[in-house]
Amino acid sequence: MTIIKKADFIDSIADSLQYISCYHPLDFVDAMYAAYQKEANPAAKDAIGQILINSRMCAIGRRPVCQDTGIVTAFVKIGMNCRFDTEMTIQEMVDEGVRRAYCDPVNPLRKSVVVGPATERRNSRDNTPAIVYTELVAGNGCEVLIAAKGGGSENKSKSVMLNPSDSIVEWIKKTVPTMGAGWCPPGILGIGIGGTVDKAMVLAKESLMEPVDIHELIARGPANKLEELRLEIFQAVNDLGIGAQGLGGLTTVVDVKVRDYPTHAASLPVAMIPNCAAARHIHFHLDGSGPAVFTPPDISAWPEITLEGGSEVRRVQLDGLTKADIAGWKTGETLLLSGRILTGRDAAHRRIQQLYAEGKPLPEGVDFNGRFIYYVGPVDPVGDEVVGPAGPTTSTRMDKYTPMMLEQFGLLGMIGKAERGDAAIASIKQHGAVYLMAVGGAAYLVSKAIKKSRTVAFADLGMEAIYEFEVEDMPVTVAVDCRGESVHKTGPAFWCQEIERLKK
């Protein structure tokens, strides 16, 4: 009978979460670099390059690869000949490991979990509880598969109950474009098939813990029907031309994982969960001899990339910018921003809306007139950092506030990630504003462009407070120009056709 010490289990959970916050799996790095090398769309290639540069910087600096350090999911497989020297439950031990990891003073991770999801939505302040699946298996050890999943990708999860004769591939081809770019492609799709609707979702989630190996499957060829299905989905999704960050391009997914389970004769449940460019997961084994050990990879495993700005990069001074100045900006154009911007995301926008509805003024020091807002919830700084990793959040969640912000508060532009909805685009066009896109998955890289930071309002909201950042050469792409053209519509449409042309 193997005895696993409580301290070893908790320490292993905490250490694994700290590790995956900073180090991408090297198989994912290799897959992203392969995508970078073959990408033909300059904007998409630049986005993948930023993700790879960010990954290397985080490995060197031991800081989170993304500001959204995720909600934790753990699959704990306990051998039948194994027990723990504790009265704590598995859930309690996992939660204690999560608590220690996210509250680590050396490398604090952003705490994003809220309790009372349908009521007060109060931040738990330690990122607990985790989502824990336990299973008794043969053996005398304990296997743990653990991941930290960001909201941007988790929110794009899809499930359907198909008829047994329906095509899974056709459903995926139809559904992936509806997911937008908030899941930060290129990434991995996890597909769960069979069981019940809840089982299919668990299969899809667990499949994302597997290593990236689609290139090996392509090289050797499929050995069974499920591998054939993987390849068919992989090709079909990349043929959509969505590309990195939804800008259009050759690579939308670097792998597709499929797991299945027997189901009812009348049913065909299918689940699809994307993994974003953060791809935080690891697998470890405990045999009673001590905690798991996580050895950082050699930094030489990362490619060294230097982004080529080119002659078309436009440097922009934000302070004093006018609508006349932004009128010449075109979608797909790269800008380097310098000057002062305000931040704000879901909770801040809700408060602003409430103040406006009640006829009350904005807090002192908050003036959006003629300014840009950055949709971000940064990680706390450490050492001499001005701010921790500070990548963009999904902008579509702020769409419903956009008309108010533009019309009532004179906002000039917005910065975030992913596409905007039709109503928000119409409002942007109506008010002669713009929407700029920063690269999701390049949070530490973006933070280095932030030279000063101060809290302006709603400090009680923590990472969702309104900050003022002073930035220098912050890289962004014009995603929606003042005429209402959206690169997230034109880019994928063009590259979908281009891919078809290249195949002929």
Coordinates of C-alpha atoms in Angstrom, one line a residue:
M1 CA 0.0 0.0 0.0
T2 CA 1.5 3.3 -1.1
I3 CA 1.2 6.2 1.3
I4 CA 1.2 9.7 -0.2
K5 CA 1.8 12.5 2.2
K6 CA -0.6 15.4 2.3
A7 CA 2.3 17.9 2.1
D8 CA 3.7 16.2 -1.0
F9 CA 0.3 16.3 -2.8
I10 CA -0.4 19.9 -2.0
D11 CA 3.2 21.0 -2.8
S12 CA 3.0 19.2 -6.1
I13 CA -0.3 21.0 -7.0
A14 CA 1.1 24.4 -6.1
D15 CA 4.4 23.8 -7.9
S16 CA 2.8 22.5 -11.0
L17 CA 0.5 25.6 -11.3
Q18 CA 3.4 28.0 -10.8
Y19 CA 5.4 26.0 -13.5
I20 CA 2.7 26.0 -16.1
S21 CA 2.0 29.7 -15.6
C22 CA 5.4 30.5 -16.9
Y23 CA 6.5 27.6 -19.2
H24 CA 4.7 26.5 -22.3
P25 CA 4.9 22.8 -23.1
L26 CA 7.8 22.5 -25.6
D27 CA 5.6 20.5 -28.0
F28 CA 3.3 23.5 -28.3
V29 CA 6.2 25.9 -28.8
D30 CA 7.5 23.7 -31.6
A31 CA 4.1 23.6 -33.2
M32 CA 3.7 27.4 -33.0
Y33 CA 7.1 27.9 -34.5
A34 CA 6.2 25.6 -37.4
A35 CA 3.0 27.7 -37.9
Y36 CA 5.1 30.9 -37.7
Q37 CA 7.5 29.7 -40.4
K38 CA 4.8 28.7 -42.9
E39 CA 2.4 31.6 -42.3
A40 CA 1.8 33.7 -45.4
N41 CA -0.4 36.5 -43.9
P42 CA 2.1 39.1 -42.4
A43 CA -0.4 40.2 -39.7
A44 CA -1.0 36.6 -38.6
K45 CA 2.7 35.8 -38.7
D46 CA 3.4 38.9 -36.6
A47 CA 0.8 37.8 -34.0
I48 CA 2.3 34.3 -33.7
G49 CA 5.8 35.9 -33.5
Q50 CA 4.6 38.0 -30.5
I51 CA 3.2 34.9 -28.8
L52 CA 6.5 33.1 -29.2
I53 CA 8.6 36.1 -28.1
N54 CA 6.3 36.4 -25.1
S55 CA 6.7 32.7 -24.3
R56 CA 10.5 33.0 -24.3
M57 CA 10.4 36.1 -22.1
C58 CA 8.2 34.4 -19.6
A59 CA 10.4 31.4 -19.4
I60 CA 13.4 33.7 -18.8
G61 CA 11.6 36.0 -16.3
R62 CA 9.5 33.3 -14.7
R63 CA 6.3 35.4 -15.1
P64 CA 2.8 34.4 -16.4
V65 CA 2.4 33.9 -20.2
C66 CA -1.0 35.5 -19.9
Q67 CA -2.7 37.9 -17.5
D68 CA -5.6 35.5 -17.3
T69 CA -4.0 32.8 -15.3
G70 CA -7.1 30.7 -15.5
I71 CA -9.5 28.6 -13.5
V72 CA -7.9 25.3 -12.4
T73 CA -9.1 21.9 -13.5
A74 CA -7.5 18.7 -12.1
F75 CA -8.0 15.1 -13.1
V76 CA -6.8 13.0 -10.2
K77 CA -6.5 9.3 -10.8
I78 CA -5.9 7.4 -7.6
G79 CA -4.6 3.9 -7.6
M80 CA -6.7 1.3 -5.6
N81 CA -3.5 0.4 -3.6
C82 CA -2.9 4.0 -2.6
R83 CA -4.0 6.2 0.3
F84 CA -3.3 9.6 1.7
D85 CA -2.0 10.4 5.2
T86 CA -4.7 13.1 5.8
E87 CA -8.3 13.7 6.8
M88 CA -8.6 16.3 4.1
T89 CA -10.5 15.5 0.9
I90 CA -8.9 15.5 -2.5
Q91 CA -10.9 18.7 -3.3
E92 CA -9.6 20.3 -0.1
M93 CA -6.0 19.4 -0.9
V94 CA -6.2 20.6 -4.5
D95 CA -7.7 23.8 -3.3
E96 CA -4.9 24.3 -0.8
G97 CA -2.4 23.8 -3.6
V98 CA -4.2 26.3 -5.8
R99 CA -4.4 28.8 -2.9
R100 CA -0.6 28.6 -2.4
A101 CA 0.2 28.9 -6.1
Y102 CA -2.0 31.9 -6.8
C103 CA -1.0 33.8 -3.6
D104 CA 2.7 33.1 -4.1
P105 CA 4.4 36.5 -3.3
V106 CA 7.3 35.8 -5.6
N107 CA 5.1 35.1 -8.6
P108 CA 1.5 36.1 -7.8
L109 CA -1.1 34.8 -10.3
R110 CA -4.3 36.7 -11.1
K111 CA -7.2 35.5 -9.1
S112 CA -10.2 35.3 -11.4
V113 CA -12.6 32.9 -9.7
V114 CA -15.9 34.4 -8.4
V115 CA -18.4 32.8 -6.0
G116 CA -22.1 33.3 -6.4
P117 CA -21.9 33.2 -10.2
A118 CA -25.6 34.2 -10.6
T119 CA -25.7 36.6 -7.7
E120 CA -23.0 38.7 -6.1
R121 CA -20.1 37.3 -8.2
R122 CA -17.6 38.0 -5.4
N123 CA -14.0 37.2 -6.1
S124 CA -12.8 34.3 -3.9
R125 CA -9.4 36.1 -3.6
D126 CA -7.4 32.9 -3.9
N127 CA -8.7 31.4 -7.2
T128 CA -10.4 28.5 -5.4
P129 CA -12.3 26.3 -5.7
A130 CA -10.8 24.3 -8.4
I131 CA -12.7 21.9 -10.7
V132 CA -11.7 18.4 -9.6
Y133 CA -12.5 15.1 -11.2
T134 CA -11.4 12.0 -9.2
E135 CA -11.2 8.4 -10.5
L136 CA -10.2 5.2 -8.8
V137 CA -7.9 3.2 -11.1
A138 CA -5.7 0.1 -10.9
G139 CA -2.2 0.7 -9.4
N140 CA -0.5 2.0 -6.3
G141 CA 0.3 5.6 -7.3
C142 CA -1.6 8.8 -8.1
E143 CA -1.7 10.4 -11.5
V144 CA -2.6 14.1 -11.8
L145 CA -3.4 16.0 -15.0
I146 CA -3.8 19.7 -14.2
A147 CA -4.6 22.7 -16.3
A148 CA -5.3 26.4 -15.8
K149 CA -7.9 27.4 -18.4
G150 CA -8.4 31.1 -19.3
G151 CA -11.9 32.5 -19.6
G152 CA -11.4 33.7 -23.2
S153 CA -11.1 30.1 -24.5
E154 CA -13.4 28.4 -21.9
N155 CA -16.2 30.8 -22.9
K156 CA -16.1 29.5 -26.5
S157 CA -16.9 25.9 -25.5
K158 CA -19.7 24.3 -27.5
S159 CA -21.8 21.2 -27.2
V160 CA -24.6 19.7 -29.3
M161 CA -26.8 16.7 -29.4
L162 CA -26.6 15.5 -33.0
N163 CA -28.6 12.8 -34.7
P164 CA -26.6 9.6 -35.1
S165 CA -26.5 10.1 -38.9
D166 CA -25.3 13.7 -38.7
S167 CA -21.8 14.8 -39.7
I168 CA -19.5 15.8 -36.8
V169 CA -17.1 17.5 -39.2
E170 CA -19.9 19.6 -40.8
W171 CA -21.1 20.7 -37.3
I172 CA -17.5 21.7 -36.4
K173 CA -17.0 23.6 -39.7
K174 CA -20.2 25.5 -39.1
T175 CA -19.6 26.1 -35.4
V176 CA -15.9 27.2 -35.3
P177 CA -16.5 30.5 -37.1
T178 CA -19.2 31.4 -34.6
M179 CA -16.6 31.2 -31.8
G180 CA -14.9 34.3 -33.0
A181 CA -11.2 35.0 -32.0
G182 CA -11.7 35.4 -28.3
W183 CA -10.1 32.0 -27.7
C184 CA -6.8 33.3 -29.1
P185 CA -6.0 31.0 -32.0
P186 CA -3.8 29.3 -33.0
G187 CA -4.6 26.7 -30.4
I188 CA -5.9 23.2 -30.0
L189 CA -9.4 21.9 -30.3
G190 CA -10.5 19.2 -27.9
I191 CA -13.5 17.1 -29.2
G192 CA -15.5 14.8 -27.0
I193 CA -17.9 12.3 -28.6
G194 CA -20.4 10.0 -26.9
G195 CA -21.5 9.2 -23.5
T196 CA -24.0 11.8 -22.3
V197 CA -23.7 15.6 -22.9
D198 CA -21.8 16.0 -19.6
K199 CA -19.5 13.1 -20.4
A200 CA -18.7 14.5 -23.8
M201 CA -17.7 17.8 -22.2
V202 CA -15.3 16.0 -19.8
L203 CA -13.8 14.0 -22.6
A204 CA -13.2 17.1 -24.6
K205 CA -11.5 18.9 -21.6
E206 CA -9.3 15.9 -20.7
S207 CA -8.2 15.5 -24.4
L208 CA -6.6 18.9 -24.2
M209 CA -4.1 17.5 -21.7
E210 CA -2.5 15.3 -24.5
P211 CA 0.7 16.2 -26.2
V212 CA 0.7 18.0 -29.6
D213 CA 1.4 15.2 -32.1
I214 CA -0.7 15.9 -35.2
H215 CA 2.5 16.3 -37.3
E216 CA 3.4 12.7 -36.4
L217 CA 0.0 11.5 -37.3
I218 CA 0.2 13.3 -40.7
A219 CA 3.6 11.8 -41.3
R220 CA 2.7 8.1 -40.6
G221 CA -1.0 8.3 -41.6
P222 CA -4.1 7.3 -39.6
A223 CA -4.3 3.9 -38.0
N224 CA -8.0 3.9 -37.2
K225 CA -11.3 5.8 -37.8
L226 CA -10.8 8.2 -34.9
E227 CA -7.4 9.3 -36.2
E228 CA -8.9 9.8 -39.7
L229 CA -11.5 12.0 -38.0
R230 CA -8.7 14.0 -36.3
L231 CA -7.1 14.7 -39.6
E232 CA -10.3 15.6 -41.3
I233 CA -11.2 18.1 -38.6
F234 CA -7.7 19.5 -38.5
Q235 CA -7.8 20.1 -42.3
A236 CA -11.4 21.4 -42.3
V237 CA -10.8 24.0 -39.5
N238 CA -7.5 25.3 -41.0
D239 CA -9.2 25.6 -44.4
L240 CA -11.6 28.1 -42.8
G241 CA -8.8 30.7 -43.0
I242 CA -9.5 32.2 -39.6
G243 CA -5.9 32.3 -38.7
A244 CA -3.9 33.7 -35.7
Q245 CA -6.0 36.0 -33.6
G246 CA -8.8 35.8 -36.2
L247 CA -6.8 38.0 -38.6
G248 CA -6.9 35.4 -41.4
G249 CA -4.2 33.0 -42.3
L250 CA -3.1 29.4 -42.8
T251 CA -3.1 28.1 -39.2
T252 CA -6.1 28.3 -36.9
V253 CA -5.3 25.1 -35.0
V254 CA -2.0 23.4 -34.4
D255 CA -3.7 20.1 -33.3
V256 CA -7.1 18.5 -32.8
K257 CA -7.7 15.9 -30.1
V258 CA -10.6 13.4 -30.1
R259 CA -11.9 11.2 -27.4
D260 CA -15.0 9.0 -27.5
Y261 CA -17.2 6.9 -25.2
P262 CA -20.1 4.5 -25.9
T263 CA -23.5 6.3 -26.0
H264 CA -27.2 5.6 -26.4
A265 CA -28.3 4.3 -29.7
A266 CA -30.5 7.4 -30.2
S267 CA -27.8 9.9 -29.3
L268 CA -24.7 11.5 -30.7
P269 CA -23.5 14.1 -28.1
V270 CA -20.5 16.1 -29.2
A271 CA -18.5 18.7 -27.3
M272 CA -15.8 21.0 -28.5
I273 CA -13.5 23.0 -26.2
P274 CA -10.7 25.2 -27.6
N275 CA -7.3 25.6 -25.8
C276 CA -5.9 29.1 -26.3
A277 CA -2.3 30.2 -27.0
A278 CA -1.5 30.0 -23.3
A279 CA -1.9 26.1 -23.3
R280 CA -1.2 25.6 -19.6
H281 CA -1.3 22.0 -18.6
I282 CA 1.0 19.3 -17.1
H283 CA 0.9 15.6 -16.1
F284 CA 2.7 14.2 -13.0
H285 CA 2.9 11.1 -11.0
L286 CA 3.2 10.6 -7.2
D287 CA 4.4 7.2 -5.8
G288 CA 4.9 8.1 -2.2
S289 CA 8.6 9.0 -2.5
G290 CA 8.1 12.8 -2.4
P291 CA 6.6 15.6 -4.3
A292 CA 6.7 15.9 -8.0
V293 CA 9.7 17.8 -9.5
F294 CA 9.3 20.2 -12.3
T295 CA 12.5 21.1 -14.1
P296 CA 12.4 24.2 -16.3
P297 CA 13.3 23.5 -19.9
D298 CA 16.6 24.9 -21.4
I299 CA 15.9 28.3 -22.8
S300 CA 17.6 27.2 -26.0
A301 CA 14.5 25.2 -26.8
W302 CA 12.7 28.4 -27.7
P303 CA 13.2 30.0 -31.1
E304 CA 14.7 33.5 -31.1
I305 CA 12.5 35.7 -33.2
T306 CA 12.9 39.3 -34.1
L307 CA 9.8 40.9 -35.4
E308 CA 10.2 43.0 -38.5
G309 CA 8.3 46.2 -38.1
G310 CA 8.7 47.3 -41.7
S311 CA 8.0 50.6 -43.3
E312 CA 4.3 50.4 -42.8
V313 CA 4.4 50.6 -39.0
R314 CA 2.8 53.9 -37.8
R315 CA 3.9 55.5 -34.5
V316 CA 1.1 57.2 -32.8
Q317 CA 1.1 59.8 -30.0
L318 CA -2.2 59.3 -28.1
D319 CA -2.2 62.5 -26.1
G320 CA -4.1 65.1 -28.0
L321 CA -5.2 62.7 -30.7
T322 CA -8.4 63.7 -32.7
K323 CA -10.9 62.0 -34.9
A324 CA -9.2 63.7 -37.9
D325 CA -6.0 62.0 -36.9
I326 CA -7.5 58.5 -36.9
A327 CA -9.5 59.0 -40.1
G328 CA -6.6 57.7 -42.2
W329 CA -6.0 54.5 -40.3
K330 CA -6.8 51.3 -42.2
T331 CA -7.7 47.8 -41.0
G332 CA -4.7 45.5 -40.7
E333 CA -2.3 48.4 -40.2
T334 CA 0.2 48.0 -37.4
L335 CA 0.5 50.9 -34.9
L336 CA 2.9 51.6 -32.0
L337 CA 1.1 53.5 -29.4
S338 CA 2.7 56.0 -27.0
G339 CA 0.9 58.2 -24.4
R340 CA -1.8 57.7 -21.8
I341 CA -4.6 55.2 -21.9
L342 CA -7.3 54.3 -19.4
T343 CA -8.3 50.7 -18.7
G344 CA -11.6 49.1 -17.9
R345 CA -13.4 45.8 -18.4
D346 CA -16.7 44.1 -17.4
A347 CA -17.1 45.2 -13.8
A348 CA -15.9 48.8 -14.4
H349 CA -18.2 49.2 -17.4
R350 CA -21.2 48.0 -15.3
R351 CA -20.4 50.6 -12.7
I352 CA -20.1 53.3 -15.3
Q353 CA -23.4 52.3 -16.8
Q354 CA -25.0 52.4 -13.3
L355 CA -23.6 55.9 -12.6
Y356 CA -24.9 57.2 -15.9
A357 CA -28.4 55.7 -15.4
E358 CA -28.5 57.4 -12.0
G359 CA -27.4 60.7 -13.4
K360 CA -24.2 60.7 -11.3
P361 CA -20.8 61.9 -12.5
L362 CA -17.9 59.6 -13.1
P363 CA -15.3 59.3 -10.3
E364 CA -12.8 62.1 -10.0
G365 CA -10.0 61.7 -12.6
V366 CA -12.0 59.6 -15.0
D367 CA -12.5 61.4 -18.3
F368 CA -12.8 59.3 -21.4
N369 CA -13.3 62.2 -23.8
G370 CA -10.9 62.0 -26.7
R371 CA -9.1 59.0 -25.1
F372 CA -8.6 55.3 -25.6
I373 CA -9.7 52.5 -23.2
Y374 CA -7.8 49.2 -22.9
Y375 CA -9.8 46.2 -22.0
V376 CA -7.4 44.5 -19.5
G377 CA -7.2 43.0 -16.0
P378 CA -3.5 42.9 -15.3
V379 CA -1.5 40.6 -13.0
D380 CA -0.1 42.3 -9.9
P381 CA 3.5 43.6 -10.3
V382 CA 6.5 42.2 -8.5
G383 CA 9.9 43.7 -7.9
D384 CA 10.5 46.7 -10.0
E385 CA 7.7 46.0 -12.5
V386 CA 5.3 48.8 -13.3
V387 CA 2.6 46.3 -13.9
G388 CA 2.4 42.5 -14.2
P389 CA 1.5 40.7 -17.5
A390 CA -1.3 42.8 -19.1
G391 CA -2.7 41.3 -22.2
P392 CA -6.1 42.2 -23.6
T393 CA -9.4 40.6 -22.6
T394 CA -12.1 39.6 -25.1
S395 CA -13.7 42.8 -26.4
T396 CA -17.1 41.4 -27.4
R397 CA -18.1 41.4 -23.8
M398 CA -17.9 45.2 -23.8
D399 CA -20.0 45.5 -27.0
K400 CA -23.2 46.3 -25.1
Y401 CA -21.5 49.3 -23.4
T402 CA -19.9 50.6 -26.6
P403 CA -22.7 53.0 -27.7
M404 CA -22.8 54.6 -24.3
M405 CA -19.0 55.0 -24.0
L406 CA -18.8 56.6 -27.5
E407 CA -21.9 58.8 -27.4
Q408 CA -22.1 59.8 -23.7
F409 CA -18.4 59.9 -22.7
G410 CA -16.7 60.8 -26.0
L411 CA -14.4 57.8 -26.1
L412 CA -12.1 57.9 -29.2
G413 CA -11.0 54.3 -29.4
M414 CA -10.8 50.9 -27.8
I415 CA -8.1 48.3 -27.4
G416 CA -8.8 44.7 -26.8
K417 CA -8.6 41.3 -28.4
A418 CA -10.9 39.4 -30.9
E419 CA -13.7 40.7 -33.1
R420 CA -16.5 43.2 -32.4
G421 CA -20.2 42.5 -33.0
D422 CA -22.2 44.2 -35.7
A423 CA -24.0 46.6 -33.4
A424 CA -20.6 47.7 -31.9
I425 CA -19.1 48.1 -35.3
A426 CA -22.1 50.2 -36.4
S427 CA -21.6 52.5 -33.3
I428 CA -17.9 52.8 -34.1
K429 CA -18.6 53.9 -37.6
Q430 CA -21.4 56.3 -36.5
H431 CA -19.1 58.1 -34.1
G432 CA -15.9 58.0 -36.2
A433 CA -14.1 55.9 -33.6
V434 CA -11.7 53.0 -34.0
Y435 CA -11.0 49.6 -32.4
L436 CA -7.5 48.3 -32.1
M437 CA -6.4 44.8 -31.3
A438 CA -3.5 43.7 -29.1
V439 CA -2.3 40.1 -29.3
G440 CA -3.9 37.7 -26.8
G441 CA -1.3 35.4 -25.5
A442 CA 1.5 38.1 -25.4
A443 CA 0.7 39.6 -22.0
Y444 CA 4.2 39.9 -20.6
L445 CA 5.5 41.4 -23.9
V446 CA 2.7 44.0 -23.8
S447 CA 3.4 44.8 -20.2
K448 CA 7.0 45.9 -21.1
A449 CA 5.4 48.8 -23.2
I450 CA 3.7 50.1 -20.0
K451 CA 6.1 52.6 -18.4
K452 CA 3.8 54.0 -15.7
S453 CA 0.6 52.8 -14.0
R454 CA -1.7 54.2 -11.4
T455 CA -5.2 53.3 -10.1
V456 CA -7.7 55.9 -11.0
A457 CA -11.1 54.5 -9.8
F458 CA -12.9 51.5 -8.4
A459 CA -9.9 50.1 -6.5
D460 CA -12.1 47.6 -4.7
L461 CA -12.5 45.7 -8.0
G462 CA -8.8 44.7 -7.9
M463 CA -7.7 43.7 -11.4
E464 CA -10.9 45.1 -12.8
A465 CA -10.3 48.6 -11.5
I466 CA -9.7 51.5 -13.8
Y467 CA -6.0 52.2 -14.2
E468 CA -4.2 54.8 -16.2
F469 CA -1.2 53.4 -18.1
E470 CA 1.5 55.4 -19.8
V471 CA 2.7 53.3 -22.7
E472 CA 5.6 53.5 -25.1
D473 CA 5.5 51.7 -28.5
M474 CA 2.7 49.4 -27.5
P475 CA 2.0 47.2 -30.6
V476 CA -1.6 47.0 -31.9
T477 CA -3.4 46.3 -35.1
V478 CA -6.2 48.4 -36.5
A479 CA -9.1 45.9 -36.3
V480 CA -12.1 48.2 -37.0
D481 CA -11.5 51.5 -38.7
C482 CA -13.7 54.6 -38.5
R483 CA -15.5 53.6 -41.7
G484 CA -16.7 50.3 -40.0
E485 CA -14.5 47.9 -41.9
S486 CA -13.5 44.9 -39.7
V487 CA -10.3 42.9 -40.3
H488 CA -11.9 40.0 -38.5
K489 CA -14.4 39.8 -41.4
T490 CA -12.2 40.7 -44.3
G491 CA -9.1 38.7 -43.2
P492 CA -10.7 35.3 -42.8
A493 CA -12.9 35.7 -45.9
F494 CA -9.8 36.5 -48.0
W495 CA -7.6 33.7 -46.6
C496 CA -10.4 31.1 -46.9
Q497 CA -10.5 31.8 -50.6
E498 CA -6.7 32.0 -50.8
I499 CA -6.3 28.5 -49.2
E500 CA -8.8 27.1 -51.7
R501 CA -6.7 28.7 -54.5
L502 CA -3.5 27.3 -53.1
K503 CA -5.0 23.8 -52.9
K504 CA -5.8 23.7 -56.7

